[in-house]
């Protein structure tokens, strides 16, 4: 059974994670501190950062910033805030979107996405996104990267159950009449690969372009590659079609199967 659809995670998988999201989240935290009249409270700012897995500019691969939803981040913040904030999740969504718009020039691709997606589509494969981010922020990023027309399905956490629930994969399959065995799922975190496992897709592929470590990803992945551009080898074959040929092409690729 051939692969007919690929679901890509967004942050750390098709776009560089640290170039944008640390900057955005630090800005959101500053906005939050200002809103509750705690500007300059470095202790609280540190607590807020730690609550989502951000420490001294480094991202915990298992923290909320790495793979959590906007609601996860809002809930983590609320636990350390000195007061309850009404409609906090909505405020978080709006603040993240606004900060992303202000820093859109920092949204950068991990590789030449247009070229890669063209090659994938030429093989008759449908491309989708499965992200913990919200719909509006996701569309904003895709438009900036110039790939919004390449993406035929947007699975975001405000429209579907959050990963690692299989719901996004199930809806992708339903929309395009695909079987789970015809799907490859690609991401940079353990949550992404757990989604692949829970969904029973054909392949779960880990990429090292985001926050996930090779050791953690290898425990769950069928393949671990440096970036998504390695999904097709020098002979224009997918890695699952020719593992041996792809391995010879790239000394950096690690194949678990």
PDB file of C-alpha atoms in Angstrom:
ATOM      1  CA  UNK A   1       0.000   0.000   0.000  1.00  0.00           C
ATOM      2  CA  UNK A   2       1.534   3.290  -1.128  1.00  0.00           C
ATOM      3  CA  UNK A   3       1.747   6.486   0.892  1.00  0.00           C
ATOM      4  CA  UNK A   4      -0.878   8.909  -0.393  1.00  0.00           C
ATOM      5  CA  UNK A   5      -0.834  11.577   2.306  1.00  0.00           C
ATOM      6  CA  UNK A   6       1.743  13.234   4.564  1.00  0.00           C
ATOM      7  CA  UNK A   7       0.867  15.163   7.698  1.00  0.00           C
ATOM      8  CA  UNK A   8       3.558  17.565   8.850  1.00  0.00           C
ATOM      9  CA  UNK A   9       3.833  19.184  12.245  1.00  0.00           C
ATOM     10  CA  UNK A  10       4.458  22.916  11.866  1.00  0.00           C
ATOM     11  CA  UNK A  11       6.836  24.396  14.450  1.00  0.00           C
ATOM     12  CA  UNK A  12      10.269  22.811  14.345  1.00  0.00           C
ATOM     13  CA  UNK A  13       9.264  20.668  11.384  1.00  0.00           C
ATOM     14  CA  UNK A  14       8.468  22.977   8.480  1.00  0.00           C
ATOM     15  CA  UNK A  15       9.533  26.210  10.158  1.00  0.00           C
ATOM     16  CA  UNK A  16      12.434  26.942  12.483  1.00  0.00           C
ATOM     17  CA  UNK A  17      11.276  26.816  16.085  1.00  0.00           C
ATOM     18  CA  UNK A  18      13.713  28.985  18.016  1.00  0.00           C
ATOM     19  CA  UNK A  19      13.880  31.809  15.473  1.00  0.00           C
ATOM     20  CA  UNK A  20      10.282  32.791  16.228  1.00  0.00           C
ATOM     21  CA  UNK A  21       8.622  31.096  19.203  1.00  0.00           C
ATOM     22  CA  UNK A  22      11.007  32.020  21.996  1.00  0.00           C
ATOM     23  CA  UNK A  23      10.756  35.637  20.854  1.00  0.00           C
ATOM     24  CA  UNK A  24       6.962  35.476  20.613  1.00  0.00           C
ATOM     25  CA  UNK A  25       6.495  33.822  23.989  1.00  0.00           C
ATOM     26  CA  UNK A  26       8.827  36.210  25.787  1.00  0.00           C
ATOM     27  CA  UNK A  27       6.784  39.042  24.275  1.00  0.00           C
ATOM     28  CA  UNK A  28       3.527  37.414  25.400  1.00  0.00           C
ATOM     29  CA  UNK A  29       4.898  37.076  28.934  1.00  0.00           C
ATOM     30  CA  UNK A  30       5.875  40.755  28.939  1.00  0.00           C
ATOM     31  CA  UNK A  31       2.338  41.634  27.795  1.00  0.00           C
ATOM     32  CA  UNK A  32       0.915  39.472  30.550  1.00  0.00           C
ATOM     33  CA  UNK A  33       3.040  41.045  33.263  1.00  0.00           C
ATOM     34  CA  UNK A  34       2.025  44.488  32.065  1.00  0.00           C
ATOM     35  CA  UNK A  35      -1.652  43.524  32.089  1.00  0.00           C
ATOM     36  CA  UNK A  36      -1.523  42.407  35.739  1.00  0.00           C
ATOM     37  CA  UNK A  37       0.682  45.366  36.804  1.00  0.00           C
ATOM     38  CA  UNK A  38       3.716  43.153  37.449  1.00  0.00           C
ATOM     39  CA  UNK A  39       6.089  44.688  34.890  1.00  0.00           C
ATOM     40  CA  UNK A  40       9.650  44.252  36.116  1.00  0.00           C
ATOM     41  CA  UNK A  41       8.828  41.261  38.315  1.00  0.00           C
ATOM     42  CA  UNK A  42      11.748  39.106  37.196  1.00  0.00           C
ATOM     43  CA  UNK A  43      10.908  36.314  39.644  1.00  0.00           C
ATOM     44  CA  UNK A  44       7.389  35.896  38.265  1.00  0.00           C
ATOM     45  CA  UNK A  45       8.680  36.135  34.699  1.00  0.00           C
ATOM     46  CA  UNK A  46      11.101  33.300  35.387  1.00  0.00           C
ATOM     47  CA  UNK A  47       8.318  31.212  36.924  1.00  0.00           C
ATOM     48  CA  UNK A  48       6.132  31.778  33.890  1.00  0.00           C
ATOM     49  CA  UNK A  49       8.952  30.754  31.562  1.00  0.00           C
ATOM     50  CA  UNK A  50       9.690  27.606  33.565  1.00  0.00           C
ATOM     51  CA  UNK A  51       6.009  26.649  33.655  1.00  0.00           C
ATOM     52  CA  UNK A  52       6.033  26.134  29.874  1.00  0.00           C
ATOM     53  CA  UNK A  53       9.510  24.619  29.612  1.00  0.00           C
ATOM     54  CA  UNK A  54      11.546  27.702  28.759  1.00  0.00           C
ATOM     55  CA  UNK A  55      14.770  28.080  30.745  1.00  0.00           C
ATOM     56  CA  UNK A  56      17.495  30.592  29.904  1.00  0.00           C
ATOM     57  CA  UNK A  57      16.529  30.632  26.242  1.00  0.00           C
ATOM     58  CA  UNK A  58      16.434  26.851  25.942  1.00  0.00           C
ATOM     59  CA  UNK A  59      13.275  24.835  25.294  1.00  0.00           C
ATOM     60  CA  UNK A  60      12.430  21.644  27.155  1.00  0.00           C
ATOM     61  CA  UNK A  61      11.463  19.154  24.460  1.00  0.00           C
ATOM     62  CA  UNK A  62       8.721  17.795  26.723  1.00  0.00           C
ATOM     63  CA  UNK A  63       7.384  21.177  27.873  1.00  0.00           C
ATOM     64  CA  UNK A  64       4.276  23.051  26.797  1.00  0.00           C
ATOM     65  CA  UNK A  65       6.178  25.488  24.581  1.00  0.00           C
ATOM     66  CA  UNK A  66       7.586  22.563  22.605  1.00  0.00           C
ATOM     67  CA  UNK A  67       4.327  20.748  21.914  1.00  0.00           C
ATOM     68  CA  UNK A  68       1.500  22.181  24.001  1.00  0.00           C
ATOM     69  CA  UNK A  69      -1.566  24.054  22.804  1.00  0.00           C
ATOM     70  CA  UNK A  70      -2.454  27.653  23.540  1.00  0.00           C
ATOM     71  CA  UNK A  71      -4.799  26.350  26.238  1.00  0.00           C
ATOM     72  CA  UNK A  72      -1.994  24.253  27.771  1.00  0.00           C
ATOM     73  CA  UNK A  73       0.210  27.339  27.958  1.00  0.00           C
ATOM     74  CA  UNK A  74      -2.612  29.462  29.398  1.00  0.00           C
ATOM     75  CA  UNK A  75      -3.323  26.839  32.058  1.00  0.00           C
ATOM     76  CA  UNK A  76       0.364  26.569  32.977  1.00  0.00           C
ATOM     77  CA  UNK A  77       0.622  30.357  33.313  1.00  0.00           C
ATOM     78  CA  UNK A  78      -2.557  30.567  35.368  1.00  0.00           C
ATOM     79  CA  UNK A  79      -1.154  28.116  37.904  1.00  0.00           C
ATOM     80  CA  UNK A  80       1.691  30.481  38.813  1.00  0.00           C
ATOM     81  CA  UNK A  81      -0.097  33.808  38.442  1.00  0.00           C
ATOM     82  CA  UNK A  82      -1.085  35.648  41.639  1.00  0.00           C
ATOM     83  CA  UNK A  83      -4.651  36.131  40.380  1.00  0.00           C
ATOM     84  CA  UNK A  84      -7.271  34.487  38.181  1.00  0.00           C
ATOM     85  CA  UNK A  85      -7.727  36.118  34.777  1.00  0.00           C
ATOM     86  CA  UNK A  86     -11.178  35.877  33.162  1.00  0.00           C
ATOM     87  CA  UNK A  87     -11.261  34.586  29.573  1.00  0.00           C
ATOM     88  CA  UNK A  88      -7.516  33.998  29.813  1.00  0.00           C
ATOM     89  CA  UNK A  89      -7.349  31.435  27.007  1.00  0.00           C
ATOM     90  CA  UNK A  90      -8.926  33.899  24.570  1.00  0.00           C
ATOM     91  CA  UNK A  91      -6.473  36.590  25.676  1.00  0.00           C
ATOM     92  CA  UNK A  92      -3.577  34.156  25.121  1.00  0.00           C
ATOM     93  CA  UNK A  93      -4.723  33.305  21.604  1.00  0.00           C
ATOM     94  CA  UNK A  94      -5.044  36.965  20.675  1.00  0.00           C
ATOM     95  CA  UNK A  95      -1.695  37.878  22.243  1.00  0.00           C
ATOM     96  CA  UNK A  96       0.162  35.061  20.482  1.00  0.00           C
ATOM     97  CA  UNK A  97      -1.381  36.023  17.148  1.00  0.00           C
ATOM     98  CA  UNK A  98      -0.520  39.697  17.645  1.00  0.00           C
ATOM     99  CA  UNK A  99       3.048  38.952  18.695  1.00  0.00           C
ATOM    100  CA  UNK A 100       3.480  36.585  15.739  1.00  0.00           C
ATOM    101  CA  UNK A 101       2.278  39.280  13.346  1.00  0.00           C
ATOM    102  CA  UNK A 102       4.769  41.727  14.867  1.00  0.00           C
ATOM    103  CA  UNK A 103       7.637  39.238  14.491  1.00  0.00           C
ATOM    104  CA  UNK A 104       6.606  37.616  11.220  1.00  0.00           C
ATOM    105  CA  UNK A 105      10.020  38.229   9.649  1.00  0.00           C
ATOM    106  CA  UNK A 106      11.418  35.691  12.125  1.00  0.00           C
ATOM    107  CA  UNK A 107       9.197  32.935  10.730  1.00  0.00           C
ATOM    108  CA  UNK A 108      11.738  31.020   8.657  1.00  0.00           C
ATOM    109  CA  UNK A 109      11.515  27.688   6.815  1.00  0.00           C
ATOM    110  CA  UNK A 110      13.747  24.751   7.693  1.00  0.00           C
ATOM    111  CA  UNK A 111      14.510  24.227   3.989  1.00  0.00           C
ATOM    112  CA  UNK A 112      13.232  25.180   0.520  1.00  0.00           C
ATOM    113  CA  UNK A 113       9.618  24.261   1.236  1.00  0.00           C
ATOM    114  CA  UNK A 114       8.238  25.240  -2.166  1.00  0.00           C
ATOM    115  CA  UNK A 115      10.668  22.932  -3.952  1.00  0.00           C
ATOM    116  CA  UNK A 116      10.095  20.056  -1.532  1.00  0.00           C
ATOM    117  CA  UNK A 117       6.318  20.317  -1.576  1.00  0.00           C
ATOM    118  CA  UNK A 118       6.333  20.536  -5.374  1.00  0.00           C
ATOM    119  CA  UNK A 119       8.270  17.282  -5.527  1.00  0.00           C
ATOM    120  CA  UNK A 120       5.868  15.646  -3.064  1.00  0.00           C
ATOM    121  CA  UNK A 121       2.784  16.794  -4.961  1.00  0.00           C
ATOM    122  CA  UNK A 122       4.255  15.611  -8.266  1.00  0.00           C
ATOM    123  CA  UNK A 123       4.164  12.128  -6.758  1.00  0.00           C
ATOM    124  CA  UNK A 124       0.441  12.524  -6.177  1.00  0.00           C
ATOM    125  CA  UNK A 125       0.687  12.889  -2.403  1.00  0.00           C
ATOM    126  CA  UNK A 126      -1.647  15.128  -0.406  1.00  0.00           C
ATOM    127  CA  UNK A 127       0.031  17.444   2.111  1.00  0.00           C
ATOM    128  CA  UNK A 128      -1.528  18.388   5.435  1.00  0.00           C
ATOM    129  CA  UNK A 129      -0.564  20.133   8.661  1.00  0.00           C
ATOM    130  CA  UNK A 130      -1.113  18.789  12.180  1.00  0.00           C
ATOM    131  CA  UNK A 131      -0.139  21.409  14.747  1.00  0.00           C
ATOM    132  CA  UNK A 132      -0.699  22.350  18.377  1.00  0.00           C
ATOM    133  CA  UNK A 133      -1.039  25.954  17.250  1.00  0.00           C
ATOM    134  CA  UNK A 134      -4.296  27.823  16.572  1.00  0.00           C
ATOM    135  CA  UNK A 135      -5.807  28.174  13.100  1.00  0.00           C
ATOM    136  CA  UNK A 136      -5.269  31.917  12.580  1.00  0.00           C
ATOM    137  CA  UNK A 137      -1.631  31.838  13.680  1.00  0.00           C
ATOM    138  CA  UNK A 138      -1.002  28.792  11.499  1.00  0.00           C
ATOM    139  CA  UNK A 139      -2.489  30.456   8.402  1.00  0.00           C
ATOM    140  CA  UNK A 140      -0.432  33.581   9.104  1.00  0.00           C
ATOM    141  CA  UNK A 141       2.786  31.540   9.152  1.00  0.00           C
ATOM    142  CA  UNK A 142       1.930  29.501   6.057  1.00  0.00           C
ATOM    143  CA  UNK A 143       1.136  32.631   4.061  1.00  0.00           C
ATOM    144  CA  UNK A 144       4.416  34.217   5.128  1.00  0.00           C
ATOM    145  CA  UNK A 145       6.277  31.101   3.989  1.00  0.00           C
ATOM    146  CA  UNK A 146       4.388  31.147   0.681  1.00  0.00           C
ATOM    147  CA  UNK A 147       3.093  27.588   0.985  1.00  0.00           C
ATOM    148  CA  UNK A 148      -0.562  28.090   1.906  1.00  0.00           C
ATOM    149  CA  UNK A 149      -1.695  26.739  -1.473  1.00  0.00           C
ATOM    150  CA  UNK A 150       0.398  23.585  -1.072  1.00  0.00           C
ATOM    151  CA  UNK A 151      -1.391  22.614   2.136  1.00  0.00           C
ATOM    152  CA  UNK A 152      -4.727  20.893   1.535  1.00  0.00           C
ATOM    153  CA  UNK A 153      -5.611  20.189   5.173  1.00  0.00           C
ATOM    154  CA  UNK A 154      -5.099  22.233   8.335  1.00  0.00           C
ATOM    155  CA  UNK A 155      -5.355  20.327  11.587  1.00  0.00           C
ATOM    156  CA  UNK A 156      -5.031  22.833  14.445  1.00  0.00           C
ATOM    157  CA  UNK A 157      -5.679  22.428  18.162  1.00  0.00           C
ATOM    158  CA  UNK A 158      -8.591  24.877  18.199  1.00  0.00           C
ATOM    159  CA  UNK A 159     -10.415  22.819  15.548  1.00  0.00           C
ATOM    160  CA  UNK A 160      -9.555  19.264  16.605  1.00  0.00           C
ATOM    161  CA  UNK A 161      -8.516  17.322  19.684  1.00  0.00           C
ATOM    162  CA  UNK A 162      -4.911  18.058  20.530  1.00  0.00           C
ATOM    163  CA  UNK A 163      -2.097  15.683  19.711  1.00  0.00           C
ATOM    164  CA  UNK A 164      -1.425  12.857  20.504  1.00  0.00           C
ATOM    165  CA  UNK A 165      -5.141  12.216  19.897  1.00  0.00           C
ATOM    166  CA  UNK A 166      -5.634  10.450  16.541  1.00  0.00           C
ATOM    167  CA  UNK A 167      -8.528  12.739  15.606  1.00  0.00           C
ATOM    168  CA  UNK A 168      -6.562  14.971  13.224  1.00  0.00           C
ATOM    169  CA  UNK A 169      -5.319  11.928  11.314  1.00  0.00           C
ATOM    170  CA  UNK A 170      -8.811  10.449  11.221  1.00  0.00           C
ATOM    171  CA  UNK A 171     -10.310  13.647   9.806  1.00  0.00           C
ATOM    172  CA  UNK A 172      -7.516  13.915   7.233  1.00  0.00           C
ATOM    173  CA  UNK A 173      -8.250  10.376   6.087  1.00  0.00           C
ATOM    174  CA  UNK A 174     -12.007  10.994   5.988  1.00  0.00           C
ATOM    175  CA  UNK A 175     -11.673  14.183   3.955  1.00  0.00           C
ATOM    176  CA  UNK A 176      -9.544  12.605   1.234  1.00  0.00           C
ATOM    177  CA  UNK A 177     -10.751   9.003   1.348  1.00  0.00           C
ATOM    178  CA  UNK A 178      -7.436   7.646   2.616  1.00  0.00           C
ATOM    179  CA  UNK A 179      -6.537   4.673   4.807  1.00  0.00           C
ATOM    180  CA  UNK A 180      -4.296   5.158   7.826  1.00  0.00           C
ATOM    181  CA  UNK A 181      -1.811   2.771   6.233  1.00  0.00           C
ATOM    182  CA  UNK A 182      -1.480   5.332   3.423  1.00  0.00           C
ATOM    183  CA  UNK A 183      -0.329   8.122   5.762  1.00  0.00           C
ATOM    184  CA  UNK A 184       3.100   9.267   6.958  1.00  0.00           C
ATOM    185  CA  UNK A 185       3.253  11.590   9.965  1.00  0.00           C
ATOM    186  CA  UNK A 186       6.282  13.875  10.383  1.00  0.00           C
ATOM    187  CA  UNK A 187       7.251  15.878  13.469  1.00  0.00           C
ATOM    188  CA  UNK A 188      10.021  17.019  15.789  1.00  0.00           C
ATOM    189  CA  UNK A 189       8.634  15.950  19.184  1.00  0.00           C
ATOM    190  CA  UNK A 190       7.677  12.830  21.097  1.00  0.00           C
ATOM    191  CA  UNK A 191       4.066  14.047  21.033  1.00  0.00           C
ATOM    192  CA  UNK A 192       4.133  14.007  17.227  1.00  0.00           C
ATOM    193  CA  UNK A 193       5.414  10.459  17.135  1.00  0.00           C
ATOM    194  CA  UNK A 194       2.934   9.343  19.777  1.00  0.00           C
ATOM    195  CA  UNK A 195       0.256  10.779  17.498  1.00  0.00           C
ATOM    196  CA  UNK A 196       1.590   8.604  14.692  1.00  0.00           C
ATOM    197  CA  UNK A 197       1.494   5.547  16.948  1.00  0.00           C
ATOM    198  CA  UNK A 198      -1.975   6.275  18.322  1.00  0.00           C
ATOM    199  CA  UNK A 199      -3.273   6.868  14.806  1.00  0.00           C
ATOM    200  CA  UNK A 200      -1.734   3.649  13.481  1.00  0.00           C
ATOM    201  CA  UNK A 201      -0.349   5.393  10.410  1.00  0.00           C
ATOM    202  CA  UNK A 202       2.157   3.626   8.184  1.00  0.00           C
ATOM    203  CA  UNK A 203       5.206   5.679   9.175  1.00  0.00           C
ATOM    204  CA  UNK A 204       6.113   8.035  11.990  1.00  0.00           C
ATOM    205  CA  UNK A 205       9.084  10.186  11.003  1.00  0.00           C
ATOM    206  CA  UNK A 206      11.117  12.255  13.448  1.00  0.00           C
ATOM    207  CA  UNK A 207      13.089  15.316  12.379  1.00  0.00           C
ATOM    208  CA  UNK A 208      16.002  16.886  14.240  1.00  0.00           C
ATOM    209  CA  UNK A 209      15.261  20.433  13.061  1.00  0.00           C
ATOM    210  CA  UNK A 210      13.160  21.300  16.117  1.00  0.00           C
ATOM    211  CA  UNK A 211      13.314  20.700  19.854  1.00  0.00           C
ATOM    212  CA  UNK A 212      13.235  16.910  20.004  1.00  0.00           C
ATOM    213  CA  UNK A 213      16.433  14.984  20.706  1.00  0.00           C
ATOM    214  CA  UNK A 214      17.532  12.105  18.515  1.00  0.00           C
ATOM    215  CA  UNK A 215      17.514   9.721  21.486  1.00  0.00           C
ATOM    216  CA  UNK A 216      13.911  10.508  22.399  1.00  0.00           C
ATOM    217  CA  UNK A 217      12.675  10.405  18.800  1.00  0.00           C
ATOM    218  CA  UNK A 218      14.378   7.118  17.986  1.00  0.00           C
ATOM    219  CA  UNK A 219      12.347   5.370  20.658  1.00  0.00           C
ATOM    220  CA  UNK A 220       9.162   5.954  18.665  1.00  0.00           C
ATOM    221  CA  UNK A 221      10.093   6.751  15.073  1.00  0.00           C
ATOM    222  CA  UNK A 222      10.308   4.557  12.015  1.00  0.00           C
ATOM    223  CA  UNK A 223      12.818   7.046  10.614  1.00  0.00           C
ATOM    224  CA  UNK A 224      14.812   9.923  12.105  1.00  0.00           C
ATOM    225  CA  UNK A 225      16.184  12.474   9.650  1.00  0.00           C
ATOM    226  CA  UNK A 226      17.885  15.880   9.986  1.00  0.00           C
ATOM    227  CA  UNK A 227      15.125  17.902   8.291  1.00  0.00           C
ATOM    228  CA  UNK A 228      12.105  17.202   6.124  1.00  0.00           C
ATOM    229  CA  UNK A 229      14.131  17.757   2.946  1.00  0.00           C
ATOM    230  CA  UNK A 230      15.687  14.333   3.612  1.00  0.00           C
ATOM    231  CA  UNK A 231      12.305  12.697   3.150  1.00  0.00           C
ATOM    232  CA  UNK A 232      13.211  12.435  -0.537  1.00  0.00           C
ATOM    233  CA  UNK A 233      16.674  11.197  -1.437  1.00  0.00           C
ATOM    234  CA  UNK A 234      19.011  12.111  -4.276  1.00  0.00           C
ATOM    235  CA  UNK A 235      17.291   9.603  -6.557  1.00  0.00           C
ATOM    236  CA  UNK A 236      13.959  11.359  -5.984  1.00  0.00           C
ATOM    237  CA  UNK A 237      12.720   8.414  -3.940  1.00  0.00           C
ATOM    238  CA  UNK A 238      10.998   8.617  -0.572  1.00  0.00           C
ATOM    239  CA  UNK A 239      13.028   7.229   2.291  1.00  0.00           C
ATOM    240  CA  UNK A 240      10.465   4.499   2.893  1.00  0.00           C
ATOM    241  CA  UNK A 241      10.788   3.356  -0.736  1.00  0.00           C
ATOM    242  CA  UNK A 242      14.558   3.024  -0.657  1.00  0.00           C
ATOM    243  CA  UNK A 243      16.071   3.034   2.815  1.00  0.00           C
ATOM    244  CA  UNK A 244      19.409   1.727   1.675  1.00  0.00           C
ATOM    245  CA  UNK A 245      19.794   4.253  -1.137  1.00  0.00           C
ATOM    246  CA  UNK A 246      18.781   7.126   1.107  1.00  0.00           C
ATOM    247  CA  UNK A 247      21.191   6.038   3.810  1.00  0.00           C
ATOM    248  CA  UNK A 248      24.065   6.087   1.348  1.00  0.00           C
ATOM    249  CA  UNK A 249      23.043   9.547   0.199  1.00  0.00           C
ATOM    250  CA  UNK A 250      23.165  11.088   3.659  1.00  0.00           C
ATOM    251  CA  UNK A 251      25.562  10.134   6.417  1.00  0.00           C
ATOM    252  CA  UNK A 252      23.406  12.110   8.849  1.00  0.00           C
ATOM    253  CA  UNK A 253      20.269  10.024   8.378  1.00  0.00           C
ATOM    254  CA  UNK A 254      19.337   7.453  10.989  1.00  0.00           C
ATOM    255  CA  UNK A 255      16.882   4.706  10.096  1.00  0.00           C
ATOM    256  CA  UNK A 256      15.209   2.812  12.887  1.00  0.00           C
ATOM    257  CA  UNK A 257      13.533   0.097  10.837  1.00  0.00           C
TER     258      UNK A 257
END
